[in-house]
Amino acid sequence: MPTIDIDYYEFEQMLDLQLDKDIEKINEILAFVKGEVKLFNEEEGILSVEIKDTNRPDTWSVEGLVRALRGFLGIATGLPSYVVGKQLGEVFVDQRLDGIRPFIGCALVEDVSLSDKIIRSLMHLQEKLDQTYGRNRQKTSIGLYNLDLIKLPLHYSVAKPEEVSFVPLGFTEKMTLKEILATHPKGLEYGHIISKHPVYPVLLDSEGKPLSFPPIINSNNLGRVTAETKNVLVEVTGTHHNTVCNTLNLVTLSLVDRGGKAFSMKVHYPHRKMSVSTPDFNVKEMRVNLKYANKILGLKLTTKQTAELLSKAGYDVAVHAEDEVCVRVPCYRIDVMHPIDIVEDIAIAYDYNKIKPQWRRLPTTGWQRPEEHWIRIARELMIGLGFQEVLTYTLTSPEKLFTKMNLKRKRVVELSNPKFVTMTCLRNQLLPSLLEFVSNNLHVECPQRVFELGKVTLLDAESETRTRDEERLAAVVYHANAGFSEGKSVLDAFLANLGLNYQLTETVHPSFIEGRVGIVNVENLAIGVLGELAPSVLECWKLENPVVAFELRIEEILRIKLSSGV
Amino acid sequence: MVELREQERQLMLALKDAGGASKEEQLIKHSKLPSAAIMRAAMALRERNLITIRETKQTSLVLREEGKYHAKKGLPERRLITALEKLEGKATCNKVYKTAKLEKKFAPIALGWSQRKKWTTLDSKANILQLVGKPEKGSDEKLLELLKQKGNVATEELVSELRDAVQILKSRKLLDIEEKTSRIIELTEAGKNLLKRGISAFPEVTQLTQELIVSGKWRNIRLQKYNIQAPVAKTWPGKKHPYLQFLEKVREKLVTLGFREMTGTAVELAFFNFDALYTPQDHPAREASSIYYVKSPKEGSLDSYQKALRNVKRTHEDGWRTASSGWQYSYSIKEAKKLILRGHGTCLSARTLLSRDLEIPGKYFSIARCYRPEIGDKTHLTEFNQVEGIVIDKDLTLRDLLGVLEKFALEIAGADKVKFRPDYFPFTEPSVELAAYKKGYGWIEFGGSGIFRPEVTLPLGVKEPVIAWGLGIDRLFMMRANIDDIQAVFSHDLGWLRKKEVI
């Protein structure tokens, strides 16, 4: 979810509303665009707004917010009119960009009145678009230039790493593309996007002067926009033609909202035999069937009402047939992919809180896994036996699962991108989680008796997720006199109350003391282990008292119970 | 016949042995009774005028750590002038400090007190200190010496000169005045007479035993009275984990409302977590910073879902038959097969929609452990639980969706009223956020929901509208349990679990 910073006073002024610095009031307005105030820095007048809709980059600037809100607030309904003036220049695209960054869109905006504040806001929009919609410049990146310093037409081409050099933004010395990647902060941040290619993208003017090295950095000489800049060249390069054009529209519209006049450029792709005029503010049309809308909303809207609501939501509407409207969708509403998107806007304009909720009685039967019943019984038995239930993470580390348990390392589900060194894999047994719990509670009064009913994840090549989860029960007793017989006594009581007979067979298990550990068998099926933990294991967990513990495959017990028809 | 309890009898005999009077400490030492028992017995005997208790208060002076230090090294101002003498009575402050080897924190104290005691004068411009005469030992220094020798001293024993010094050293925070009450217990005449006549105790028993009960001997004994106010050893009950108990209630409620439980594995195919929910393959939610990927095996199998996979692929690419434009990119099946740890429970809803057992009308829910690579904070954890589900039937509308949300708010959160706001999820349209109001709690965000987009349902073979909902149960739990940090859910604190009241 993008969070955008806007100037509170500018927002108030552009909406022509008194917001009284009242967050609740602002939130009520922002609800129309799925926004919410995260922070209001009153001193600097900066409002941080979180926009939940990741698919509406047109709302990621103060101009865009006002554009989206004006209909809802009754400032101006219907489609705002945006026009592109005549074509004023050309761009030639090099074939060798295919597979690297093949697309470009350019716009010329004249007579803009910029200020430091407006430039800051533009940079903020550019950053948000680069980050989110442009997928960290992978998909698109934006450049702004002082048009008066540039000789058209432009050439979007490629260069070898050491072939071209220019002074990058914020620097004073000339650098080659290779040097920019190696030393410029932006080169270090975004270099990975293009560094695998033998040649890099460059944007040159008609005299061969570099404007920028997309998607890394602009030229300090040509690519810097200041408060004095009157005429601006906007350029977007990227890997997807649609995304490039959409991004170009959004930046250009912000400049037009600031009083600029947009003119188009012709982008030539000779190798594709394709020429595209950018930017393109044309609206698209979408037909919405009224029956469809009413069926989804549970309302009985007429075409007239629908048209009014849509106009409030910033669309133009033409009524065609009795139960169909033709909606003119502005170019910046890239989120509108399906009539359902327009239906939602009808509902928002209508106001969710005016729609009467209805609880539909459906002939369904509530159901939970039958295992749930037995899990609850197991939980209650353990509590009756005086054990405290605990809840631990299923994410853990091989160190805890194996090293600290004196076990040989086995394969478990490991993460390729762990966030914490202590959480790098899913657990395959519960016991280490409980020992960790006790080791975190050494200062707490003994005796400590704790248990957990939880899941472990095991590898299973047969399964479509290559894993299966298993429900387990583990219990741990920790105090000065804890020993095998106390554990066995608890296990006796637990299984007897489930109506199960069990046998304990001797085994050797490196986590437990030899001769004080056994496999728990029910109906000739090994369902768990009971034993006194080996001192070496206690030492690994820094435990100071003996521990007796058991871990049962509760799911097997449930299976036995369920198959016996109880 | 005067009846005495066993402990009272013992105390009387101990006093007799001590010659009729004794200090409490002495009695503790000589009788084998614990001090609480002695005082209890003494109170009872005094009631009957057999003994008297005389209390005397004594104050004693005890040096603090800093006081002890100065007692050993001399007061800082004394150390200062001793050094100044060595420097022939005149030197810069720093030089004096250095010669005196004064610790930094004592330097200002030394300077201040040496002037206050008129032992030195300071030329503050030149920062030069000058000795005045040959200062004698003050009463404070004498007291300090006395305390050094004796350890502690009763105020009452001090000569008057030194009594004044007590206040000085106390104000310099070098000593503490401790008050102590000592008791002398003495037999009265009546007590002495009683002892002469001889005392017998009625047998008093602490523990009622099986033997006493069965044999009937209990008739001839007296059971000791207890101090019922006395603290006892702690008992810790076995208890459910408060969060799991809360989840259990939520589950019960949902089952009562007619919902069926869905389950699945923690490891999930990216296809169900994302693709089937119309999340494009380059969406930020799929980046390594937003979702956990499995290292090995990297891929699962989509063999059982070939048809759905084809439909989803087309839908992402160009909208397929859904009347959508689609995301307009080239869809990768390899990406769909990737194994991840599920980031939300909605993947289970997608699986249910695709299942042959899907019931229409149907209501489903899941309580799923979910994972996201976030650094945990007070409201987010890297591993957390999500409660969510779906409602499916022909002709479901936004009104039904609002009805479901309202029902949850009333039944599960116990809310008084609800409010709706537009919301966003990549897989629902329209989308609604639910805020619930409860008196005493205020408004809380209690859920998000929406109607699955046609791009979600149609490729999975579902033509009916599907309401998808999720509940913000963690925030509800935090309010109910009165905690402000969600990390308490996976509490590693046994003390907290033991003491937490049942909610």
PDB file of N, CA, C and O in Angstrom, chain B residues 363-414:
ATOM      1  N   LYS B 363     -21.426 -21.869   2.931  1.00  0.00           N
ATOM      2  CA  LYS B 363     -20.725 -20.885   3.772  1.00  0.00           C
ATOM      3  C   LYS B 363     -19.503 -21.582   4.350  1.00  0.00           C
ATOM      4  O   LYS B 363     -19.606 -22.676   4.894  1.00  0.00           O
ATOM      5  N   TYR B 364     -18.364 -20.972   4.194  1.00  0.00           N
ATOM      6  CA  TYR B 364     -17.104 -21.605   4.601  1.00  0.00           C
ATOM      7  C   TYR B 364     -16.253 -20.648   5.427  1.00  0.00           C
ATOM      8  O   TYR B 364     -16.330 -19.429   5.245  1.00  0.00           O
ATOM      9  N   PHE B 365     -15.440 -21.221   6.303  1.00  0.00           N
ATOM     10  CA  PHE B 365     -14.478 -20.393   7.055  1.00  0.00           C
ATOM     11  C   PHE B 365     -13.193 -21.178   7.283  1.00  0.00           C
ATOM     12  O   PHE B 365     -13.168 -22.406   7.149  1.00  0.00           O
ATOM     13  N   SER B 366     -12.133 -20.456   7.594  1.00  0.00           N
ATOM     14  CA  SER B 366     -10.882 -21.110   7.982  1.00  0.00           C
ATOM     15  C   SER B 366     -10.222 -20.283   9.063  1.00  0.00           C
ATOM     16  O   SER B 366     -10.407 -19.066   9.134  1.00  0.00           O
ATOM     17  N   ILE B 367      -9.485 -20.985   9.915  1.00  0.00           N
ATOM     18  CA  ILE B 367      -8.623 -20.303  10.886  1.00  0.00           C
ATOM     19  C   ILE B 367      -7.225 -20.768  10.525  1.00  0.00           C
ATOM     20  O   ILE B 367      -6.860 -21.907  10.793  1.00  0.00           O
ATOM     21  N   ALA B 368      -6.491 -19.935   9.838  1.00  0.00           N
ATOM     22  CA  ALA B 368      -5.246 -20.390   9.216  1.00  0.00           C
ATOM     23  C   ALA B 368      -4.038 -19.649   9.761  1.00  0.00           C
ATOM     24  O   ALA B 368      -4.065 -18.429   9.913  1.00  0.00           O
ATOM     25  N   ARG B 369      -2.998 -20.424  10.043  1.00  0.00           N
ATOM     26  CA  ARG B 369      -1.707 -19.817  10.377  1.00  0.00           C
ATOM     27  C   ARG B 369      -1.109 -19.266   9.089  1.00  0.00           C
ATOM     28  O   ARG B 369      -1.020 -19.982   8.092  1.00  0.00           O
ATOM     29  N   CYS B 370      -0.750 -17.988   9.085  1.00  0.00           N
ATOM     30  CA  CYS B 370      -0.215 -17.352   7.880  1.00  0.00           C
ATOM     31  C   CYS B 370       1.147 -16.731   8.185  1.00  0.00           C
ATOM     32  O   CYS B 370       1.469 -16.490   9.337  1.00  0.00           O
ATOM     33  N   TYR B 371       1.895 -16.471   7.124  1.00  0.00           N
ATOM     34  CA  TYR B 371       3.286 -16.049   7.286  1.00  0.00           C
ATOM     35  C   TYR B 371       3.617 -14.914   6.329  1.00  0.00           C
ATOM     36  O   TYR B 371       3.261 -14.956   5.157  1.00  0.00           O
ATOM     37  N   ARG B 372       4.284 -13.880   6.838  1.00  0.00           N
ATOM     38  CA  ARG B 372       4.811 -12.835   5.959  1.00  0.00           C
ATOM     39  C   ARG B 372       6.130 -12.343   6.524  1.00  0.00           C
ATOM     40  O   ARG B 372       6.250 -12.187   7.735  1.00  0.00           O
ATOM     41  N   PRO B 373       7.117 -12.110   5.651  1.00  0.00           N
ATOM     42  CA  PRO B 373       8.439 -11.705   6.161  1.00  0.00           C
ATOM     43  C   PRO B 373       8.447 -10.259   6.646  1.00  0.00           C
ATOM     44  O   PRO B 373       9.121  -9.415   6.081  1.00  0.00           O
ATOM     45  N   GLU B 374       7.708  -9.977   7.684  1.00  0.00           N
ATOM     46  CA  GLU B 374       7.689  -8.631   8.244  1.00  0.00           C
ATOM     47  C   GLU B 374       8.424  -8.666   9.566  1.00  0.00           C
ATOM     48  O   GLU B 374       8.342  -9.634  10.292  1.00  0.00           O
ATOM     49  N   ILE B 375       9.115  -7.577   9.859  1.00  0.00           N
ATOM     50  CA  ILE B 375       9.674  -7.437  11.199  1.00  0.00           C
ATOM     51  C   ILE B 375       8.477  -7.173  12.097  1.00  0.00           C
ATOM     52  O   ILE B 375       7.694  -6.286  11.827  1.00  0.00           O
ATOM     53  N   GLY B 376       8.321  -7.973  13.114  1.00  0.00           N
ATOM     54  CA  GLY B 376       7.147  -7.830  13.965  1.00  0.00           C
ATOM     55  C   GLY B 376       7.109  -6.494  14.693  1.00  0.00           C
ATOM     56  O   GLY B 376       8.138  -5.920  14.997  1.00  0.00           O
ATOM     57  N   ASP B 377       5.903  -5.973  14.911  1.00  0.00           N
ATOM     58  CA  ASP B 377       5.756  -4.821  15.785  1.00  0.00           C
ATOM     59  C   ASP B 377       4.530  -5.062  16.646  1.00  0.00           C
ATOM     60  O   ASP B 377       4.061  -6.182  16.757  1.00  0.00           O
ATOM     61  N   LYS B 378       4.026  -3.990  17.256  1.00  0.00           N
ATOM     62  CA  LYS B 378       2.950  -4.179  18.225  1.00  0.00           C
ATOM     63  C   LYS B 378       1.659  -4.700  17.606  1.00  0.00           C
ATOM     64  O   LYS B 378       0.800  -5.213  18.305  1.00  0.00           O
ATOM     65  N   THR B 379       1.513  -4.522  16.284  1.00  0.00           N
ATOM     66  CA  THR B 379       0.270  -5.006  15.683  1.00  0.00           C
ATOM     67  C   THR B 379       0.512  -6.036  14.574  1.00  0.00           C
ATOM     68  O   THR B 379      -0.432  -6.564  14.020  1.00  0.00           O
ATOM     69  N   HIS B 380       1.773  -6.293  14.212  1.00  0.00           N
ATOM     70  CA  HIS B 380       2.048  -7.271  13.162  1.00  0.00           C
ATOM     71  C   HIS B 380       3.064  -8.307  13.630  1.00  0.00           C
ATOM     72  O   HIS B 380       3.998  -7.972  14.325  1.00  0.00           O
ATOM     73  N   LEU B 381       2.856  -9.532  13.193  1.00  0.00           N
ATOM     74  CA  LEU B 381       3.819 -10.577  13.487  1.00  0.00           C
ATOM     75  C   LEU B 381       4.199 -11.248  12.184  1.00  0.00           C
ATOM     76  O   LEU B 381       3.445 -11.212  11.215  1.00  0.00           O
ATOM     77  N   THR B 382       5.356 -11.889  12.158  1.00  0.00           N
ATOM     78  CA  THR B 382       5.776 -12.577  10.938  1.00  0.00           C
ATOM     79  C   THR B 382       4.964 -13.856  10.751  1.00  0.00           C
ATOM     80  O   THR B 382       4.809 -14.362   9.667  1.00  0.00           O
ATOM     81  N   GLU B 383       4.420 -14.365  11.852  1.00  0.00           N
ATOM     82  CA  GLU B 383       3.576 -15.544  11.817  1.00  0.00           C
ATOM     83  C   GLU B 383       2.311 -15.182  12.589  1.00  0.00           C
ATOM     84  O   GLU B 383       2.390 -14.708  13.723  1.00  0.00           O
ATOM     85  N   PHE B 384       1.149 -15.376  11.978  1.00  0.00           N
ATOM     86  CA  PHE B 384      -0.078 -14.898  12.615  1.00  0.00           C
ATOM     87  C   PHE B 384      -1.254 -15.760  12.163  1.00  0.00           C
ATOM     88  O   PHE B 384      -1.115 -16.607  11.288  1.00  0.00           O
ATOM     89  N   ASN B 385      -2.394 -15.557  12.776  1.00  0.00           N
ATOM     90  CA  ASN B 385      -3.580 -16.331  12.421  1.00  0.00           C
ATOM     91  C   ASN B 385      -4.591 -15.452  11.708  1.00  0.00           C
ATOM     92  O   ASN B 385      -4.754 -14.297  12.065  1.00  0.00           O
ATOM     93  N   GLN B 386      -5.245 -16.019  10.698  1.00  0.00           N
ATOM     94  CA  GLN B 386      -6.281 -15.276   9.995  1.00  0.00           C
ATOM     95  C   GLN B 386      -7.579 -16.069  10.024  1.00  0.00           C
ATOM     96  O   GLN B 386      -7.577 -17.277   9.820  1.00  0.00           O
ATOM     97  N   VAL B 387      -8.657 -15.362  10.290  1.00  0.00           N
ATOM     98  CA  VAL B 387      -9.967 -15.981  10.228  1.00  0.00           C
ATOM     99  C   VAL B 387     -10.670 -15.391   9.018  1.00  0.00           C
ATOM    100  O   VAL B 387     -10.842 -14.175   8.931  1.00  0.00           O
ATOM    101  N   GLU B 388     -11.000 -16.242   8.056  1.00  0.00           N
ATOM    102  CA  GLU B 388     -11.693 -15.718   6.896  1.00  0.00           C
ATOM    103  C   GLU B 388     -12.492 -16.793   6.192  1.00  0.00           C
ATOM    104  O   GLU B 388     -12.462 -17.963   6.600  1.00  0.00           O
ATOM    105  N   GLY B 389     -13.222 -16.413   5.161  1.00  0.00           N
ATOM    106  CA  GLY B 389     -14.038 -17.400   4.487  1.00  0.00           C
ATOM    107  C   GLY B 389     -14.874 -16.804   3.371  1.00  0.00           C
ATOM    108  O   GLY B 389     -14.623 -15.683   2.930  1.00  0.00           O
ATOM    109  N   ILE B 390     -15.849 -17.596   2.938  1.00  0.00           N
ATOM    110  CA  ILE B 390     -16.677 -17.176   1.810  1.00  0.00           C
ATOM    111  C   ILE B 390     -18.142 -17.545   2.050  1.00  0.00           C
ATOM    112  O   ILE B 390     -18.449 -18.410   2.873  1.00  0.00           O
ATOM    113  N   VAL B 391     -19.016 -16.855   1.329  1.00  0.00           N
ATOM    114  CA  VAL B 391     -20.430 -17.228   1.265  1.00  0.00           C
ATOM    115  C   VAL B 391     -20.768 -17.283  -0.215  1.00  0.00           C
ATOM    116  O   VAL B 391     -20.402 -16.368  -0.967  1.00  0.00           O
ATOM    117  N   ILE B 392     -21.385 -18.358  -0.639  1.00  0.00           N
ATOM    118  CA  ILE B 392     -21.697 -18.483  -2.056  1.00  0.00           C
ATOM    119  C   ILE B 392     -23.162 -18.879  -2.231  1.00  0.00           C
ATOM    120  O   ILE B 392     -23.680 -19.729  -1.512  1.00  0.00           O
ATOM    121  N   ASP B 393     -23.831 -18.182  -3.138  1.00  0.00           N
ATOM    122  CA  ASP B 393     -25.199 -18.560  -3.499  1.00  0.00           C
ATOM    123  C   ASP B 393     -25.556 -17.760  -4.744  1.00  0.00           C
ATOM    124  O   ASP B 393     -24.965 -16.727  -5.019  1.00  0.00           O
ATOM    125  N   LYS B 394     -26.550 -18.253  -5.474  1.00  0.00           N
ATOM    126  CA  LYS B 394     -26.957 -17.455  -6.632  1.00  0.00           C
ATOM    127  C   LYS B 394     -27.594 -16.162  -6.119  1.00  0.00           C
ATOM    128  O   LYS B 394     -28.201 -16.130  -5.041  1.00  0.00           O
ATOM    129  N   ASP B 395     -27.399 -15.096  -6.897  1.00  0.00           N
ATOM    130  CA  ASP B 395     -28.035 -13.805  -6.603  1.00  0.00           C
ATOM    131  C   ASP B 395     -27.589 -13.149  -5.303  1.00  0.00           C
ATOM    132  O   ASP B 395     -28.314 -12.346  -4.737  1.00  0.00           O
ATOM    133  N   LEU B 396     -26.424 -13.480  -4.788  1.00  0.00           N
ATOM    134  CA  LEU B 396     -25.933 -12.735  -3.622  1.00  0.00           C
ATOM    135  C   LEU B 396     -25.598 -11.317  -4.055  1.00  0.00           C
ATOM    136  O   LEU B 396     -25.126 -11.090  -5.175  1.00  0.00           O
ATOM    137  N   THR B 397     -25.846 -10.356  -3.191  1.00  0.00           N
ATOM    138  CA  THR B 397     -25.595  -8.958  -3.547  1.00  0.00           C
ATOM    139  C   THR B 397     -24.735  -8.290  -2.484  1.00  0.00           C
ATOM    140  O   THR B 397     -24.432  -8.875  -1.448  1.00  0.00           O
ATOM    141  N   LEU B 398     -24.400  -7.041  -2.785  1.00  0.00           N
ATOM    142  CA  LEU B 398     -23.643  -6.240  -1.822  1.00  0.00           C
ATOM    143  C   LEU B 398     -24.417  -6.125  -0.504  1.00  0.00           C
ATOM    144  O   LEU B 398     -23.820  -6.060   0.566  1.00  0.00           O
ATOM    145  N   ARG B 399     -25.729  -6.124  -0.575  1.00  0.00           N
ATOM    146  CA  ARG B 399     -26.537  -6.049   0.651  1.00  0.00           C
ATOM    147  C   ARG B 399     -26.306  -7.277   1.525  1.00  0.00           C
ATOM    148  O   ARG B 399     -26.244  -7.166   2.740  1.00  0.00           O
ATOM    149  N   ASP B 400     -26.171  -8.436   0.886  1.00  0.00           N
ATOM    150  CA  ASP B 400     -25.889  -9.653   1.656  1.00  0.00           C
ATOM    151  C   ASP B 400     -24.507  -9.589   2.279  1.00  0.00           C
ATOM    152  O   ASP B 400     -24.293 -10.039   3.395  1.00  0.00           O
ATOM    153  N   LEU B 401     -23.575  -9.028   1.518  1.00  0.00           N
ATOM    154  CA  LEU B 401     -22.219  -8.876   2.037  1.00  0.00           C
ATOM    155  C   LEU B 401     -22.236  -7.995   3.295  1.00  0.00           C
ATOM    156  O   LEU B 401     -21.673  -8.336   4.327  1.00  0.00           O
ATOM    157  N   LEU B 402     -22.932  -6.864   3.202  1.00  0.00           N
ATOM    158  CA  LEU B 402     -23.013  -5.980   4.366  1.00  0.00           C
ATOM    159  C   LEU B 402     -23.717  -6.704   5.517  1.00  0.00           C
ATOM    160  O   LEU B 402     -23.366  -6.530   6.681  1.00  0.00           O
ATOM    161  N   GLY B 403     -24.684  -7.557   5.163  1.00  0.00           N
ATOM    162  CA  GLY B 403     -25.393  -8.326   6.186  1.00  0.00           C
ATOM    163  C   GLY B 403     -24.475  -9.293   6.908  1.00  0.00           C
ATOM    164  O   GLY B 403     -24.538  -9.430   8.136  1.00  0.00           O
ATOM    165  N   VAL B 404     -23.602  -9.952   6.135  1.00  0.00           N
ATOM    166  CA  VAL B 404     -22.639 -10.880   6.745  1.00  0.00           C
ATOM    167  C   VAL B 404     -21.727 -10.114   7.702  1.00  0.00           C
ATOM    168  O   VAL B 404     -21.512 -10.515   8.853  1.00  0.00           O
ATOM    169  N   LEU B 405     -21.225  -8.980   7.224  1.00  0.00           N
ATOM    170  CA  LEU B 405     -20.315  -8.191   8.062  1.00  0.00           C
ATOM    171  C   LEU B 405     -21.009  -7.717   9.335  1.00  0.00           C
ATOM    172  O   LEU B 405     -20.460  -7.787  10.436  1.00  0.00           O
ATOM    173  N   GLU B 406     -22.241  -7.237   9.162  1.00  0.00           N
ATOM    174  CA  GLU B 406     -22.980  -6.740  10.327  1.00  0.00           C
ATOM    175  C   GLU B 406     -23.184  -7.873  11.335  1.00  0.00           C
ATOM    176  O   GLU B 406     -23.012  -7.695  12.535  1.00  0.00           O
ATOM    177  N   LYS B 407     -23.516  -9.042  10.811  1.00  0.00           N
ATOM    178  CA  LYS B 407     -23.744 -10.203  11.679  1.00  0.00           C
ATOM    179  C   LYS B 407     -22.482 -10.517  12.484  1.00  0.00           C
ATOM    180  O   LYS B 407     -22.544 -10.750  13.686  1.00  0.00           O
ATOM    181  N   PHE B 408     -21.352 -10.537  11.807  1.00  0.00           N
ATOM    182  CA  PHE B 408     -20.097 -10.825  12.496  1.00  0.00           C
ATOM    183  C   PHE B 408     -19.836  -9.795  13.592  1.00  0.00           C
ATOM    184  O   PHE B 408     -19.416 -10.130  14.693  1.00  0.00           O
ATOM    185  N   ALA B 409     -20.054  -8.533  13.251  1.00  0.00           N
ATOM    186  CA  ALA B 409     -19.768  -7.468  14.212  1.00  0.00           C
ATOM    187  C   ALA B 409     -20.643  -7.639  15.447  1.00  0.00           C
ATOM    188  O   ALA B 409     -20.170  -7.487  16.573  1.00  0.00           O
ATOM    189  N   LEU B 410     -21.916  -7.977  15.239  1.00  0.00           N
ATOM    190  CA  LEU B 410     -22.826  -8.109  16.365  1.00  0.00           C
ATOM    191  C   LEU B 410     -22.548  -9.388  17.148  1.00  0.00           C
ATOM    192  O   LEU B 410     -22.466  -9.380  18.365  1.00  0.00           O
ATOM    193  N   GLU B 411     -22.361 -10.497  16.421  1.00  0.00           N
ATOM    194  CA  GLU B 411     -22.264 -11.795  17.082  1.00  0.00           C
ATOM    195  C   GLU B 411     -20.875 -12.065  17.649  1.00  0.00           C
ATOM    196  O   GLU B 411     -20.745 -12.649  18.705  1.00  0.00           O
ATOM    197  N   ILE B 412     -19.842 -11.685  16.904  1.00  0.00           N
ATOM    198  CA  ILE B 412     -18.494 -12.059  17.325  1.00  0.00           C
ATOM    199  C   ILE B 412     -17.825 -10.935  18.119  1.00  0.00           C
ATOM    200  O   ILE B 412     -17.211 -11.171  19.146  1.00  0.00           O
ATOM    201  N   ALA B 413     -17.980  -9.709  17.632  1.00  0.00           N
ATOM    202  CA  ALA B 413     -17.338  -8.607  18.355  1.00  0.00           C
ATOM    203  C   ALA B 413     -18.268  -8.021  19.414  1.00  0.00           C
ATOM    204  O   ALA B 413     -17.850  -7.196  20.219  1.00  0.00           O
ATOM    205  N   GLY B 414     -19.515  -8.422  19.407  1.00  0.00           N
ATOM    206  CA  GLY B 414     -20.467  -7.870  20.372  1.00  0.00           C
ATOM    207  C   GLY B 414     -20.668  -6.378  20.190  1.00  0.00           C
ATOM    208  O   GLY B 414     -20.865  -5.640  21.150  1.00  0.00           O
TER     209      GLY B 414
END
